[in-house]
Amino acid sequence: MEKVKEFKQFGAYGLILEDNQILLIKKVSGPYDGKLDLPGGTIEFGETPEVALKRELLEEVGIEIKDYDLYDANSVTFDWEYNNMLIKVHHMGIFYLINNYANEIKKDIEIDEQNDDSLGAEFYDIDKLNKNELSKIVILMLEKLGYRLK
């Protein structure tokens, strides 16, 4: 391992829970590559968190958010090894409970200029999820919601 770098990520994320299931995306890049993650992402320059939430969920999941409530603002830190470098990650997020949305959830999404890190989304049984397949923010939010993960 050669260098140590810092990487800060600040985003808006949606918690969509139905019948003891949670909607998660399949990540294909970044510190959560290969993990299941919450739909959402970076708050772009000039965007409000709510605008970022709506844009990201449309891009990554294909849904239009109709009703939501602020749930939490929180963060996690962890080490990520990438290209022979140790990267100290600080992932900060504003998390929203999504109460209502329109459109069908896209299970398969192409990577393009707008969507650069999600292969689509689907609902997963929370009781069957394993910590090693989840991003750190999914673990944080599910535990805060009272779930015990394996």
Backbone as a chain_set.jsonl record, in Angstrom:
{"seq": "MEKVKEFKQFGAYGLILEDNQILLIKKVSGPYDGKLDLPGGTIEFGETPEVALKRELLEEVGIEIKDYDLYDANSVTFDWEYNNMLIKVHHMGIFYLINNYANEIKKDIEIDEQNDDSLGAEFYDIDKLNKNELSKIVILMLEKLGYRLK", "coords": {"N": [[0.844, -1.168, 0.0], [0.614, 2.16, -0.914], [-0.055, 5.134, -0.677], [-2.015, 7.268, 1.499], [-5.206, 8.523, 1.285], [-7.904, 10.893, 1.558], [-11.434, 10.693, 1.261], [-14.413, 12.29, 0.79], [-17.876, 12.009, 0.899], [-21.021, 13.355, 0.282], [-24.412, 13.051, 0.473], [-27.913, 12.584, -0.535], [-30.408, 10.321, 0.443], [-32.777, 7.664, -0.075], [-35.087, 5.874, 1.907], [-36.905, 3.164, 1.389], [-39.319, 1.257, 2.507], [-41.175, -1.715, 2.685], [-43.396, -4.099, 3.831], [-41.527, -5.502, 5.607], [-39.332, -5.401, 3.965], [-36.641, -3.837, 2.126], [-35.812, -1.375, -0.277], [-33.056, -1.635, -2.33], [-30.1, -0.704, -4.168], [-27.902, -2.091, -6.667], [-24.584, -1.666, -6.489], [-21.935, -0.548, -8.667], [-19.527, 0.75, -8.689], [-16.977, 2.737, -7.04], [-16.49, 3.106, -3.424], [-18.358, 1.261, -2.506], [-18.568, -0.743, -4.368], [-19.977, -3.627, -5.745], [-21.613, -4.04, -3.586], [-24.805, -3.875, -1.846], [-26.777, -0.992, -1.743], [-28.257, 2.077, -0.501], [-30.699, 3.771, -2.477], [-29.886, 6.829, -4.044], [-27.704, 9.711, -3.783], [-24.949, 11.919, -4.565], [-25.242, 15.325, -3.638], [-25.525, 17.764, -5.838], [-23.747, 20.776, -6.84], [-25.446, 23.653, -5.862], [-27.884, 22.365, -5.623], [-30.734, 21.51, -3.629], [-31.046, 19.24, -0.827], [-33.466, 17.793, -1.134], [-34.107, 18.065, -3.863], [-31.904, 16.758, -4.968], [-32.369, 14.177, -3.946], [-34.779, 13.454, -5.287], [-33.915, 13.591, -7.994], [-31.796, 11.691, -8.032], [-33.141, 9.278, -7.306], [-34.845, 8.999, -9.447], [-32.974, 8.679, -11.532], [-31.484, 6.368, -10.688], [-33.346, 4.425, -9.925], [-35.681, 4.818, -11.276], [-38.021, 5.924, -10.345], [-40.519, 8.353, -9.399], [-40.549, 10.537, -6.825], [-43.17, 11.142, -4.611], [-44.07, 11.674, -1.98], [-42.432, 12.279, 1.068], [-40.461, 12.051, 4.096], [-38.171, 13.688, 6.238], [-35.729, 11.741, 7.773], [-33.175, 11.269, 9.026], [-29.892, 12.621, 9.623], [-26.655, 11.688, 9.123], [-23.498, 9.884, 9.502], [-20.791, 7.772, 8.325], [-17.547, 6.286, 8.752], [-14.812, 4.695, 7.127], [-12.231, 2.431, 5.945], [-10.947, 2.081, 2.646], [-9.57, 0.121, 0.216], [-8.016, 0.822, -2.77], [-6.711, 0.669, -5.986], [-4.036, 0.163, -5.066], [-3.913, 1.95, -2.964], [-4.673, 3.31, 0.227], [-7.686, 4.502, 1.213], [-9.277, 6.779, 3.197], [-12.521, 6.948, 3.994], [-15.194, 9.18, 4.411], [-18.457, 9.123, 4.732], [-21.252, 10.952, 4.391], [-24.692, 11.596, 4.983], [-28.055, 12.633, 4.188], [-31.045, 11.371, 5.116], [-34.1, 10.096, 3.94], [-37.416, 9.015, 4.58], [-39.329, 7.388, 2.288], [-42.57, 7.805, 1.388], [-44.432, 7.632, -0.647], [-44.512, 6.955, -4.134], [-44.233, 7.219, -7.735], [-44.362, 5.345, -10.803], [-42.781, 2.347, -12.093], [-40.418, 0.348, -10.373], [-37.157, 0.092, -11.559], [-35.55, -2.807, -12.269], [-33.318, -3.437, -13.697], [-30.827, -1.391, -14.914], [-29.13, 0.601, -17.277], [-25.697, 1.609, -17.344], [-24.79, 4.948, -17.693], [-24.266, 8.408, -18.678], [-25.887, 9.806, -16.842], [-26.559, 7.89, -14.892], [-24.196, 6.441, -13.122], [-23.47, 4.434, -11.407], [-25.289, 2.434, -10.572], [-26.883, -0.693, -10.995], [-29.531, -1.086, -11.058], [-32.538, -1.696, -9.071], [-34.063, -3.469, -6.342], [-36.446, -4.986, -4.073], [-35.458, -6.29, -0.941], [-35.581, -8.881, 1.494], [-35.345, -7.901, 4.738], [-34.643, -9.443, 6.963], [-33.105, -11.437, 5.831], [-30.797, -10.302, 4.963], [-27.261, -9.823, 4.945], [-24.581, -8.407, 6.741], [-22.099, -8.257, 5.38], [-22.73, -7.946, 2.712], [-23.728, -5.468, 2.398], [-23.701, -1.85, 2.09], [-22.031, 0.528, 4.221], [-23.744, 2.612, 4.988], [-26.278, 1.524, 4.675], [-26.29, -0.451, 6.648], [-26.015, 1.212, 8.918], [-28.459, 2.718, 8.805], [-30.475, 0.687, 8.86], [-29.974, -0.496, 11.339], [-30.454, 1.693, 12.981], [-33.169, 1.927, 12.537], [-33.988, -0.181, 14.017], [-33.541, -2.809, 13.299], [-31.908, -5.995, 13.517], [-28.989, -7.132, 12.227], [-27.299, -9.814, 10.492]], "CA": [[0.0, 0.0, 0.0], [1.498, 3.302, -1.06], [-0.46, 6.414, -0.107], [-3.294, 7.367, 2.195], [-5.967, 9.684, 0.835], [-9.227, 11.057, 2.156], [-12.538, 10.829, 0.31], [-15.644, 12.694, 1.464], [-19.085, 11.889, 0.085], [-22.193, 13.916, 0.942], [-25.532, 12.789, -0.412], [-29.3, 12.434, -0.072], [-30.732, 8.911, 0.221], [-34.154, 7.276, 0.199], [-35.409, 4.624, 2.599], [-38.2, 2.686, 0.928], [-39.586, 0.034, 3.267], [-42.496, -2.299, 2.46], [-43.56, -5.492, 4.271], [-40.248, -6.007, 6.127], [-38.341, -5.378, 2.887], [-36.066, -2.52, 1.836], [-35.354, -1.217, -1.657], [-31.621, -1.382, -2.42], [-29.512, -0.739, -5.507], [-26.673, -2.875, -6.832], [-23.515, -0.714, -6.836], [-20.907, -1.047, -9.589], [-18.297, 1.54, -8.659], [-16.712, 3.453, -5.806], [-16.18, 2.336, -2.217], [-19.366, 0.213, -2.276], [-18.624, -1.61, -5.552], [-20.373, -4.997, -5.431], [-22.473, -4.066, -2.394], [-26.156, -3.329, -1.939], [-26.723, 0.349, -1.169], [-29.486, 2.857, -0.57], [-30.79, 4.642, -3.649], [-29.594, 8.231, -3.75], [-26.333, 10.05, -4.131], [-24.338, 13.23, -4.358], [-25.967, 16.584, -3.782], [-24.742, 18.567, -6.774], [-23.62, 22.198, -6.528], [-26.662, 24.44, -6.05], [-29.086, 21.568, -5.387], [-31.168, 21.233, -2.262], [-31.072, 17.789, -0.619], [-34.701, 17.215, -1.665], [-33.975, 17.997, -5.329], [-30.945, 15.678, -5.224], [-33.065, 12.917, -3.667], [-35.712, 13.168, -6.395], [-33.128, 13.34, -9.209], [-31.055, 10.435, -7.894], [-34.037, 8.123, -7.334], [-35.318, 8.861, -10.826], [-31.86, 8.144, -12.315], [-31.026, 5.044, -10.262], [-34.428, 3.471, -9.671], [-36.747, 5.058, -12.24], [-39.265, 6.333, -9.693], [-40.755, 9.768, -9.11], [-40.922, 10.655, -5.413], [-44.376, 11.951, -4.405], [-44.193, 12.072, -0.588], [-41.275, 11.822, 1.838], [-40.202, 12.724, 5.365], [-36.788, 13.661, 6.711], [-35.555, 10.73, 8.821], [-31.933, 11.369, 9.782], [-28.647, 13.075, 9.002], [-25.701, 10.878, 9.851], [-22.319, 9.578, 8.695], [-19.945, 6.627, 8.66], [-16.181, 6.355, 8.25], [-14.221, 3.372, 6.93], [-11.08, 2.351, 5.043], [-11.218, 1.472, 1.339], [-8.355, -0.108, -0.56], [-8.311, 1.019, -4.183], [-5.513, 0.935, -6.797], [-2.842, 0.16, -4.217], [-3.973, 3.08, -2.056], [-5.621, 3.257, 1.329], [-8.505, 5.712, 1.19], [-10.118, 6.987, 4.379], [-13.798, 7.439, 3.483], [-16.19, 9.763, 5.319], [-19.694, 9.158, 3.958], [-22.282, 11.707, 5.114], [-25.94, 11.56, 4.246], [-29.362, 13.053, 4.682], [-31.854, 10.192, 4.81], [-35.532, 10.372, 3.885], [-38.366, 7.913, 4.44], [-40.169, 7.618, 1.109], [-43.919, 7.341, 1.71], [-45.219, 7.397, -1.854], [-43.785, 7.22, -5.375], [-44.893, 6.814, -8.983], [-43.57, 4.589, -11.784], [-42.295, 1.02, -11.694], [-39.005, 0.273, -10.002], [-36.349, -0.549, -12.602], [-34.655, -3.828, -11.717], [-32.082, -3.402, -14.489], [-30.583, -0.056, -15.484], [-27.853, 0.73, -17.981], [-24.766, 2.643, -16.887], [-24.643, 6.01, -18.692], [-23.789, 9.672, -18.1], [-26.697, 10.188, -15.69], [-26.459, 6.84, -13.883], [-22.849, 5.905, -13.279], [-23.073, 3.475, -10.367], [-26.354, 1.52, -10.158], [-27.364, -1.661, -11.987], [-30.956, -1.271, -10.837], [-32.955, -1.83, -7.685], [-35.156, -4.372, -6.002], [-36.714, -5.144, -2.651], [-34.782, -7.403, -0.275], [-36.049, -9.212, 2.835], [-34.371, -7.378, 5.696], [-34.194, -10.546, 7.826], [-32.181, -12.312, 5.103], [-29.607, -9.546, 4.576], [-26.034, -10.071, 5.678], [-23.789, -7.169, 6.779], [-20.988, -8.213, 4.423], [-23.212, -7.62, 1.362], [-24.357, -4.152, 2.483], [-22.878, -0.662, 2.313], [-22.006, 0.983, 5.617], [-24.905, 3.446, 5.319], [-27.439, 0.642, 4.814], [-26.174, -1.036, 7.99], [-26.302, 2.295, 9.862], [-29.878, 3.07, 8.809], [-31.298, -0.445, 9.298], [-29.802, -0.652, 12.788], [-31.161, 2.825, 13.603], [-34.596, 1.61, 12.442], [-34.277, -1.223, 14.982], [-33.287, -4.165, 12.782], [-30.663, -6.674, 13.889], [-28.444, -7.764, 11.017], [-26.308, -10.888, 10.687]], "C": [[0.895, 1.238, 0.0], [1.047, 4.531, -0.287], [-1.755, 6.268, 0.687], [-3.962, 8.648, 1.72], [-7.263, 9.759, 1.626], [-10.249, 11.265, 1.06], [-13.8, 11.152, 1.102], [-16.801, 12.613, 0.471], [-20.251, 12.446, 0.885], [-23.376, 13.763, 0.01], [-26.879, 12.766, 0.283], [-29.758, 11.032, -0.489], [-32.162, 8.61, 0.639], [-34.248, 5.931, 0.891], [-36.817, 4.232, 2.176], [-38.417, 1.305, 1.539], [-41.011, -0.422, 3.006], [-42.483, -3.746, 2.933], [-42.247, -6.143, 4.697], [-39.189, -6.181, 5.031], [-37.857, -3.949, 2.695], [-35.601, -2.51, 0.38], [-33.879, -0.835, -1.648], [-31.172, -1.446, -3.869], [-28.254, -1.596, -5.485], [-25.586, -1.93, -7.333], [-22.468, -1.352, -7.744], [-19.654, -0.179, -9.629], [-18.144, 2.18, -7.289], [-16.481, 2.537, -4.619], [-17.155, 1.187, -1.951], [-19.528, -0.719, -3.477], [-18.943, -3.048, -5.125], [-21.289, -5.13, -4.233], [-23.89, -3.599, -2.754], [-26.156, -2.018, -1.169], [-28.099, 0.992, -1.235], [-29.518, 3.643, -1.874], [-30.6, 6.099, -3.223], [-28.178, 8.546, -4.157], [-26.001, 11.507, -3.912], [-25.313, 14.384, -4.558], [-25.078, 17.484, -4.629], [-24.731, 20.039, -6.343], [-24.929, 22.92, -6.842], [-27.954, 23.676, -5.804], [-29.451, 21.57, -3.906], [-31.112, 19.713, -2.073], [-32.315, 17.124, -1.215], [-34.654, 17.081, -3.185], [-33.008, 16.872, -5.703], [-31.589, 14.314, -5.011], [-33.964, 12.523, -4.837], [-34.958, 12.839, -7.675], [-32.452, 11.977, -9.144], [-31.977, 9.217, -7.959], [-34.655, 7.919, -8.713], [-34.225, 8.225, -11.685], [-31.558, 6.686, -11.975], [-32.119, 3.986, -10.186], [-35.58, 3.635, -10.654], [-38.053, 5.514, -11.623], [-39.295, 7.835, -9.44], [-41.281, 9.856, -7.678], [-42.111, 11.604, -5.282], [-44.493, 12.477, -2.984], [-43.036, 11.47, 0.201], [-41.177, 12.622, 3.13], [-38.723, 12.618, 5.689], [-36.694, 12.647, 7.844], [-34.317, 10.998, 9.674], [-30.873, 12.076, 8.941], [-27.55, 12.409, 9.806], [-24.492, 10.611, 8.962], [-21.617, 8.326, 9.199], [-18.54, 6.911, 8.137], [-15.652, 4.931, 8.13], [-13.033, 3.478, 5.987], [-11.467, 1.606, 3.78], [-9.879, 1.322, 0.626], [-8.708, -0.055, -2.036], [-7.024, 1.387, -4.918], [-4.251, 1.093, -5.953], [-2.754, 1.361, -3.283], [-4.948, 2.78, -0.934], [-6.366, 4.586, 1.333], [-9.387, 5.712, 2.427], [-11.402, 7.66, 3.895], [-14.645, 7.995, 4.631], [-17.447, 9.97, 4.49], [-20.793, 9.78, 4.817], [-23.561, 11.706, 4.296], [-27.099, 12.187, 4.989], [-30.316, 11.973, 4.186], [-33.334, 10.529, 4.941], [-36.309, 9.071, 3.822], [-39.275, 8.261, 3.269], [-41.529, 6.984, 1.378], [-44.729, 6.98, 0.475], [-44.378, 7.76, -3.076], [-44.586, 6.725, -6.559], [-43.869, 6.112, -9.865], [-43.142, 3.247, -11.199], [-40.814, 1.106, -11.356], [-38.261, -0.484, -11.092], [-35.372, -1.526, -11.962], [-33.324, -3.851, -12.444], [-31.96, -2.038, -15.135], [-29.211, -0.057, -16.141], [-27.005, 1.819, -17.328], [-24.628, 3.66, -18.017], [-24.177, 7.283, -17.993], [-24.571, 10.081, -16.862], [-26.573, 9.175, -14.56], [-25.119, 6.156, -14.048], [-22.488, 4.842, -12.254], [-24.14, 2.491, -9.91], [-26.754, 0.608, -11.304], [-28.857, -1.922, -11.835], [-31.249, -1.562, -9.378], [-34.0, -2.921, -7.539], [-35.303, -4.442, -4.497], [-36.037, -6.403, -2.128], [-35.404, -7.614, 1.102], [-34.983, -8.783, 3.838], [-33.801, -8.5, 6.567], [-33.162, -11.453, 7.156], [-30.889, -11.603, 4.692], [-28.446, -9.846, 5.52], [-25.186, -8.801, 5.625], [-22.71, -7.115, 5.703], [-21.435, -7.93, 2.989], [-23.79, -6.205, 1.28], [-23.344, -3.025, 2.619], [-22.99, -0.252, 3.777], [-23.226, 1.837, 5.966], [-26.184, 2.626, 5.413], [-27.444, 0.032, 6.211], [-26.563, 0.006, 9.041], [-27.803, 2.567, 9.958], [-30.757, 1.913, 9.288], [-31.175, -0.649, 10.81], [-30.504, 0.486, 13.537], [-32.677, 2.603, 13.577], [-34.987, 0.445, 13.359], [-34.07, -2.649, 14.511], [-31.955, -4.685, 13.287], [-30.183, -7.441, 12.671], [-27.418, -8.823, 11.392], [-24.936, -10.414, 10.291]], "O": [[1.816, 1.352, 0.809], [1.711, 4.929, 0.671], [-2.482, 5.283, 0.559], [-3.362, 9.722, 1.748], [-7.66, 8.796, 2.283], [-9.978, 11.925, 0.057], [-14.208, 10.386, 1.976], [-16.702, 13.096, -0.657], [-20.456, 12.059, 2.036], [-23.362, 14.275, -1.109], [-26.981, 12.907, 1.501], [-29.529, 10.606, -1.621], [-32.694, 9.211, 1.573], [-33.576, 4.971, 0.512], [-37.796, 4.879, 2.55], [-37.787, 0.324, 1.144], [-41.949, 0.372, 3.089], [-41.651, -4.537, 2.487], [-41.895, -7.214, 4.204], [-38.275, -6.997, 5.155], [-38.542, -2.987, 3.041], [-35.071, -3.499, -0.126], [-33.492, 0.162, -1.038], [-31.77, -2.139, -4.692], [-27.63, -1.799, -4.443], [-25.652, -1.447, -8.463], [-22.152, -2.534, -7.614], [-18.81, -0.352, -10.508], [-19.07, 2.164, -6.478], [-16.298, 1.331, -4.785], [-16.812, 0.239, -1.244], [-20.537, -1.415, -3.58], [-18.273, -3.614, -4.26], [-21.703, -6.24, -3.898], [-24.128, -3.015, -3.812], [-25.603, -1.936, -0.073], [-28.991, 0.513, -1.935], [-28.484, 4.13, -2.331], [-31.093, 6.53, -2.181], [-27.519, 7.735, -4.808], [-26.68, 12.223, -3.176], [-26.093, 14.411, -5.51], [-24.011, 17.912, -4.19], [-25.592, 20.484, -5.583], [-25.456, 22.812, -7.949], [-29.025, 24.283, -5.779], [-28.577, 21.625, -3.041], [-31.128, 18.973, -3.057], [-32.231, 16.015, -1.742], [-35.117, 16.08, -3.73], [-33.262, 16.119, -6.644], [-31.381, 13.397, -5.806], [-33.91, 11.39, -5.317], [-35.327, 11.897, -8.377], [-32.527, 11.197, -10.093], [-31.635, 8.224, -8.6], [-34.953, 6.789, -9.101], [-34.509, 7.33, -12.48], [-31.394, 5.861, -12.874], [-31.855, 2.796, -10.361], [-36.369, 2.711, -10.85], [-39.089, 5.498, -12.287], [-38.263, 8.489, -9.289], [-42.339, 9.309, -7.365], [-42.072, 12.73, -5.777], [-44.96, 13.598, -2.78], [-42.698, 10.299, 0.028], [-41.729, 13.715, 3.248], [-38.096, 11.587, 5.447], [-37.495, 12.688, 8.778], [-34.391, 10.961, 10.902], [-30.954, 12.119, 7.714], [-27.506, 12.541, 11.029], [-24.451, 11.049, 7.812], [-21.818, 7.883, 10.33], [-18.366, 7.683, 7.194], [-16.0, 4.062, 8.93], [-12.852, 4.492, 5.313], [-12.215, 0.63, 3.825], [-9.146, 2.297, 0.456], [-9.581, -0.786, -2.504], [-6.325, 2.316, -4.515], [-3.495, 2.05, -6.121], [-1.666, 1.749, -2.859], [-5.936, 2.073, -1.132], [-5.763, 5.653, 1.441], [-10.142, 4.771, 2.673], [-11.375, 8.804, 3.44], [-14.791, 7.364, 5.678], [-17.509, 10.869, 3.652], [-21.207, 9.216, 5.829], [-23.525, 11.803, 3.069], [-27.128, 12.264, 6.217], [-30.387, 11.694, 2.989], [-33.766, 11.155, 5.909], [-35.928, 8.139, 3.113], [-39.916, 9.312, 3.265], [-41.629, 5.772, 1.571], [-45.61, 6.123, 0.535], [-43.63, 8.738, -3.063], [-45.501, 5.914, -6.413], [-42.662, 6.272, -9.687], [-43.142, 3.045, -9.985], [-40.061, 1.851, -11.983], [-38.678, -1.568, -11.501], [-34.481, -1.13, -11.21], [-32.308, -4.243, -11.869], [-32.874, -1.581, -15.822], [-28.258, -0.64, -15.625], [-27.525, 2.816, -16.826], [-24.379, 3.288, -19.164], [-23.742, 7.237, -16.842], [-23.999, 10.641, -15.927], [-26.491, 9.558, -13.393], [-24.915, 5.387, -14.988], [-21.346, 4.384, -12.213], [-23.915, 1.769, -8.939], [-26.942, 1.056, -12.435], [-29.388, -2.869, -12.415], [-30.341, -1.663, -8.554], [-34.721, -3.251, -8.481], [-34.424, -4.023, -3.744], [-36.041, -7.445, -2.784], [-35.718, -6.65, 1.8], [-33.848, -9.255, 3.784], [-32.608, -8.504, 6.873], [-32.425, -12.162, 7.841], [-29.988, -12.23, 4.136], [-28.627, -10.086, 6.714], [-25.082, -8.179, 4.568], [-22.431, -6.043, 5.166], [-20.588, -7.693, 2.127], [-24.281, -5.789, 0.23], [-22.268, -3.209, 3.187], [-23.928, -0.639, 4.475], [-23.699, 1.802, 7.102], [-27.091, 2.994, 6.159], [-28.478, 0.001, 6.878], [-27.346, -0.282, 9.946], [-28.356, 2.638, 11.055], [-31.696, 2.138, 10.05], [-32.165, -0.94, 11.481], [-31.081, 0.267, 14.603], [-33.386, 3.038, 14.485], [-36.167, 0.113, 13.473], [-34.383, -3.596, 15.233], [-31.0, -3.929, 13.463], [-30.893, -8.299, 12.148], [-26.768, -8.757, 12.435], [-23.97, -11.172, 10.383]]}, "num_chains": 1, "name": "protein.A"}
